[in-house]
Amino acid sequence: MVFEKEISLLNKVFPQQVSQVKRVLAGFPLWVTQTAEIVVLSFNKTQHLKLALINPKKELEYSQLTALQRLVATKLKMPALIVGDKVNPKFRSLFVRNNVPYIFKEESIYAPEIGIVLNSQRSAPLTYKRPIPSVEQILGPFELKLIAGYLTDHLQLENFNLQELSRRLENLDYHCSMGKLSGSILKLIHMGFLEIRGQGPNRIVNFLPKQNVWLTLSQCHLKKLHTLVAGEEYLKGMDTIWGGESALSIHTNLVNPKIETYAITNKQFFEIKRNGDAVGNFGQPTIYYDIRKEDPWLFSINDALNPIELYFDFQHSPDERVQIALSELLNPFGLEVIKNV
């Protein structure tokens, strides 16, 4: 039987017993079906509960495994567990630390989403542990900024470390602490955007292929990236770039909006409010300020906000013109709009 040991362990947990094992192929990108075998398990007398098992066909990097698990869980809308037979044993502790569900033979299950954390030792019977609460991983503005730089060819780095990335950003006149950079890189590794090689001072990282990164990014939850404010003041001589629909019209064939939008930092916004001159029709907004959580000019193109960041600003816009423009926005980078199911 396929996954005989894993099913045997699940049958010890669920008195309803596994009733059906169904292989799944349809709806997944080619790289997924080439990388892993996916099955869906159904249970007797439990119509609402289904589990997906992901069996890697070869040994994968940690970041590849986590990206695969998130994609399958999102696509099938059910808990998805990595089968640990061909997984580096060192990854199991990382799975637990980062709430990545897995199952290993008849020995252990880590699936906090459904309230199961089981550990079996050869000398002891199967025991339950209190589940660790699942913490949703959310991508922050700086992590998105780094991904946007990679997807739009601003960050063309291979086998790089923190120092190299820091130097590249400093060459672009962007300065941040090593603590901020290190935390963001670690998060990108855990969320499946980067793969890691080596240890300690010899550790290097690489972005996964762009299509993999884009697919993972399209399934992510994002922290708030910006705030849009209507105003009347403008500070002459301030170094700004286009944001909002103004930026979208720069990158695509969308008609220029009647009211211009400037992408600025919070510091710039307060300077405008303090020293700016009112322009246009008083009492009516004549300018929109797109106040970004991260400096908008980093990785900007043609004095307009980076297309990847801009895409997520308008991803859920009901305006059909905007949705058409979003497809056009991604085309130069070989990317396509991915509709979440």
XYZ file of C-alpha atoms in Angstrom:
341
model
C 0.000 0.000 0.000
C 1.184 3.545 -0.760
C 2.402 5.320 2.395
C 1.686 2.184 4.416
C 3.656 3.233 7.505
C 2.249 6.758 7.543
C -1.320 5.501 7.145
C -0.739 2.984 9.924
C 0.282 5.820 12.238
C -2.724 7.936 11.222
C -5.049 5.016 11.915
C -3.741 4.967 15.484
C -4.693 8.624 15.813
C -8.045 8.660 14.017
C -10.492 5.933 15.094
C -12.451 6.609 11.886
C -9.575 5.038 9.901
C -8.283 6.097 6.505
C -10.868 5.098 3.900
C -9.441 6.404 0.641
C -6.059 7.250 -0.830
C -6.225 9.365 -3.969
C -3.278 10.601 -6.003
C -3.483 14.245 -7.072
C -1.836 15.673 -10.198
C -4.226 18.163 -11.775
C -3.860 21.865 -11.067
C -0.214 21.858 -10.012
C 2.734 23.320 -11.921
C 5.012 20.861 -13.696
C 7.858 21.439 -11.241
C 5.619 20.247 -8.386
C 4.603 16.968 -10.061
C 8.220 16.330 -11.023
C 9.387 16.978 -7.475
C 6.870 15.120 -5.325
C 4.036 12.612 -5.205
C 0.873 14.039 -3.633
C -2.010 12.016 -2.221
C -5.211 13.021 -0.436
C -6.477 10.870 2.431
C -10.155 10.630 3.369
C -11.472 9.181 6.637
C -14.499 7.036 7.468
C -17.373 8.935 9.103
C -15.471 12.215 8.856
C -16.562 13.936 5.675
C -15.038 17.282 6.566
C -11.523 16.010 7.333
C -9.034 15.366 4.559
C -5.264 15.383 4.683
C -2.686 15.713 1.927
C 0.622 13.873 2.093
C 3.583 15.199 0.118
C 6.235 12.603 -0.642
C 9.388 14.167 -2.158
C 10.837 12.084 -5.003
C 14.348 13.211 -4.123
C 16.161 14.994 -1.313
C 15.228 18.685 -1.361
C 16.561 21.792 0.339
C 14.642 23.011 3.397
C 13.364 26.092 1.563
C 12.080 23.949 -1.317
C 10.194 21.685 1.086
C 8.490 24.541 2.903
C 7.519 26.219 -0.377
C 6.088 22.925 -1.621
C 4.112 22.369 1.594
C 2.561 25.857 1.534
C 1.623 25.568 -2.124
C -0.101 22.187 -1.705
C -1.961 23.268 1.451
C -3.170 26.464 -0.236
C -4.090 24.819 -3.528
C -5.998 21.909 -1.987
C -7.373 23.953 0.946
C -6.511 21.285 3.499
C -3.708 20.413 5.913
C -0.673 19.115 4.014
C 2.059 17.042 5.664
C 5.536 16.400 4.312
C 6.468 12.708 4.333
C 9.847 12.560 6.019
C 11.406 9.417 4.519
C 13.637 11.274 2.027
C 14.026 14.404 4.113
C 17.261 15.358 5.845
C 16.705 14.309 9.505
C 18.107 17.664 10.659
C 15.106 19.389 9.066
C 12.593 17.836 11.469
C 13.534 20.162 14.327
C 13.273 23.102 11.903
C 9.820 21.910 10.861
C 8.674 21.978 14.485
C 10.311 25.334 15.162
C 8.625 26.915 12.128
C 5.265 25.099 12.275
C 5.755 23.073 9.093
C 3.554 19.917 9.273
C 5.255 16.572 8.635
C 4.848 12.843 9.237
C 7.631 10.284 9.573
C 6.911 6.560 9.165
C 5.232 5.143 12.281
C 7.250 7.368 14.577
C 5.979 10.940 14.600
C 3.426 13.441 13.339
C 3.698 17.186 13.672
C 0.409 18.784 12.599
C -0.552 21.589 15.019
C -3.189 22.889 12.588
C -5.366 19.879 13.413
C -4.166 19.636 17.014
C -1.788 16.678 16.692
C 1.805 16.520 17.829
C 2.847 12.886 18.274
C 6.217 11.431 19.063
C 7.005 7.726 19.220
C 10.205 6.267 20.610
C 11.227 2.637 20.147
C 11.330 2.073 23.878
C 8.107 3.888 24.668
C 4.501 3.787 23.476
C 3.014 6.483 21.241
C 2.554 9.632 23.289
C 0.751 12.928 22.799
C 2.345 16.326 23.284
C 0.491 19.564 23.681
C 0.249 21.184 20.228
C 2.309 24.297 19.580
C 0.027 27.093 18.349
C 0.378 27.693 14.631
C 1.791 31.150 13.892
C 0.883 32.562 10.485
C 3.943 33.764 8.644
C 3.369 37.184 7.139
C 5.727 38.886 4.718
C 6.852 42.371 5.724
C 7.561 45.410 3.516
C 11.345 44.971 3.583
C 11.175 41.275 2.700
C 8.841 42.141 -0.193
C 11.269 44.866 -1.251
C 14.116 42.337 -1.506
C 11.954 39.914 -3.482
C 10.848 42.744 -5.783
C 14.490 43.640 -6.386
C 15.245 40.044 -7.359
C 12.210 39.567 -9.620
C 12.923 42.810 -11.508
C 16.661 42.070 -11.927
C 17.941 44.749 -9.551
C 19.413 42.104 -7.247
C 21.347 39.776 -9.518
C 23.207 37.883 -6.822
C 24.326 34.260 -6.698
C 25.803 32.444 -3.719
C 25.755 35.585 -1.595
C 26.057 36.297 2.108
C 24.831 39.137 4.306
C 27.913 41.259 3.744
C 27.591 41.080 -0.041
C 23.899 41.950 0.084
C 24.591 44.840 2.453
C 27.260 46.218 0.112
C 24.912 45.958 -2.861
C 22.226 47.913 -1.016
C 24.738 50.520 0.137
C 25.829 50.989 -3.483
C 22.201 51.922 -4.131
C 22.411 54.421 -1.245
C 20.190 52.279 0.984
C 21.517 51.686 4.487
C 20.073 49.300 7.064
C 21.405 47.476 10.091
C 22.840 43.973 9.808
C 20.243 42.909 12.365
C 17.384 43.974 10.109
C 19.027 42.368 7.090
C 19.798 39.125 8.918
C 16.249 38.817 10.271
C 14.737 39.395 6.841
C 17.025 36.865 5.147
C 16.210 34.268 7.806
C 12.499 34.849 7.259
C 12.868 34.517 3.476
C 14.661 31.202 4.014
C 11.914 29.884 6.286
C 9.157 31.057 3.939
C 10.682 29.278 0.965
C 12.158 32.132 -1.091
C 15.827 31.415 -0.442
C 17.849 28.229 -0.211
C 20.786 27.970 2.145
C 24.092 26.186 1.697
C 26.891 25.708 4.183
C 27.056 26.665 7.836
C 28.480 29.411 10.014
C 30.751 31.932 8.285
C 30.694 29.823 5.113
C 26.905 29.970 4.812
C 25.623 31.353 1.513
C 22.108 31.792 0.161
C 20.439 31.887 -3.223
C 17.011 32.914 -4.377
C 15.011 30.041 -5.812
C 14.124 30.256 -9.539
C 11.937 33.266 -10.295
C 8.818 31.271 -11.176
C 9.053 29.411 -7.849
C 9.545 32.671 -5.962
C 6.614 34.315 -7.739
C 4.311 31.367 -7.078
C 5.228 31.353 -3.385
C 4.843 35.127 -3.167
C 1.387 34.999 -4.739
C 0.215 32.726 -1.895
C 1.631 34.897 0.913
C -0.082 37.197 3.352
C 1.466 40.656 3.433
C 1.773 43.210 6.187
C 0.489 46.696 5.443
C 2.780 48.198 2.804
C 1.566 51.775 2.529
C -1.053 54.396 3.378
C -2.774 56.530 0.735
C -3.552 60.102 1.819
C -5.314 62.851 -0.149
C -3.826 66.327 0.124
C -3.381 69.781 -1.333
C 0.263 70.599 -0.563
C 3.370 69.983 -2.622
C 6.979 70.736 -1.702
C 8.935 71.956 -4.711
C 12.320 70.353 -5.212
C 11.552 67.278 -3.113
C 12.953 64.040 -4.540
C 9.856 61.904 -5.143
C 8.778 59.153 -7.511
C 5.401 58.155 -8.904
C 3.123 55.849 -6.947
C -0.407 54.493 -7.266
C -2.188 54.822 -10.613
C 0.398 57.385 -11.705
C 3.092 54.709 -11.442
C 0.831 52.155 -13.097
C 0.369 54.514 -16.051
C 4.171 54.834 -16.347
C 4.687 51.064 -16.514
C 1.637 50.233 -18.664
C -0.803 51.722 -21.169
C -3.206 52.807 -18.422
C -4.324 56.396 -19.008
C -2.727 58.965 -16.687
C -5.055 59.679 -13.755
C -6.428 63.185 -13.265
C -4.994 63.337 -9.754
C -1.300 62.482 -9.503
C 0.081 60.135 -6.851
C 3.540 60.533 -5.325
C 5.254 57.668 -3.490
C 7.028 59.110 -0.452
C 8.338 58.179 2.971
C 6.637 59.072 6.233
C 9.422 61.589 6.910
C 8.767 63.298 3.568
C 5.045 63.453 4.283
C 5.562 65.359 7.529
C 7.983 67.713 5.797
C 5.379 68.424 3.112
C 2.683 69.090 5.707
C 5.042 71.419 7.578
C 6.615 73.357 4.692
C 4.591 72.605 1.563
C 2.620 75.051 -0.538
C -1.051 74.491 -1.312
C -1.811 73.983 -4.997
C -4.950 73.515 -7.120
C -8.556 73.773 -6.030
C -8.624 74.450 -2.317
C -10.866 72.139 -0.330
C -10.554 69.350 -2.889
C -7.724 66.792 -3.011
C -5.338 67.617 -5.829
C -2.546 65.216 -4.910
C -2.400 61.721 -3.454
C 0.467 60.763 -1.173
C 1.395 57.080 -1.263
C 3.234 56.861 2.063
C 5.393 53.727 1.941
C 6.646 51.658 4.860
C 9.940 51.232 2.972
C 11.748 53.836 0.872
C 9.919 53.783 -2.482
C 12.870 54.778 -4.662
C 14.809 51.574 -3.896
C 14.464 49.338 -6.996
C 12.174 51.898 -8.658
C 11.986 51.933 -12.472
C 11.571 55.053 -14.634
C 10.960 57.176 -11.527
C 7.999 54.974 -10.616
C 7.461 52.465 -7.816
C 8.800 48.965 -8.422
C 6.255 46.937 -10.460
C 6.139 44.036 -7.990
C 5.274 46.290 -5.057
C 2.793 48.122 -7.258
C 1.154 44.843 -8.246
C 0.289 44.041 -4.647
C -1.072 47.554 -4.098
C -3.701 46.904 -6.785
C -4.047 43.123 -6.638
C -7.621 43.239 -5.346
C -8.802 46.303 -7.261
C -12.314 45.825 -8.735
C -11.429 48.180 -11.614
C -11.216 46.146 -14.832
C -8.821 48.694 -16.373
C -6.432 48.180 -13.498
C -6.615 44.379 -13.696
C -5.724 44.500 -17.399
C -2.830 46.820 -16.564
C -1.541 44.409 -13.910
C -1.027 41.686 -16.514
C 0.847 44.173 -18.672
C 2.849 45.252 -15.626
C 4.256 41.746 -15.093
C 4.950 40.799 -18.713
C 8.454 42.336 -19.002
C 9.643 40.093 -16.162
C 8.167 36.838 -17.489
C 5.531 36.709 -14.745
C 1.785 36.191 -14.892
C -1.132 37.061 -12.642
C -1.891 34.040 -10.456
C -5.417 33.768 -9.158
C -5.608 32.142 -5.743
C -8.136 29.329 -5.615
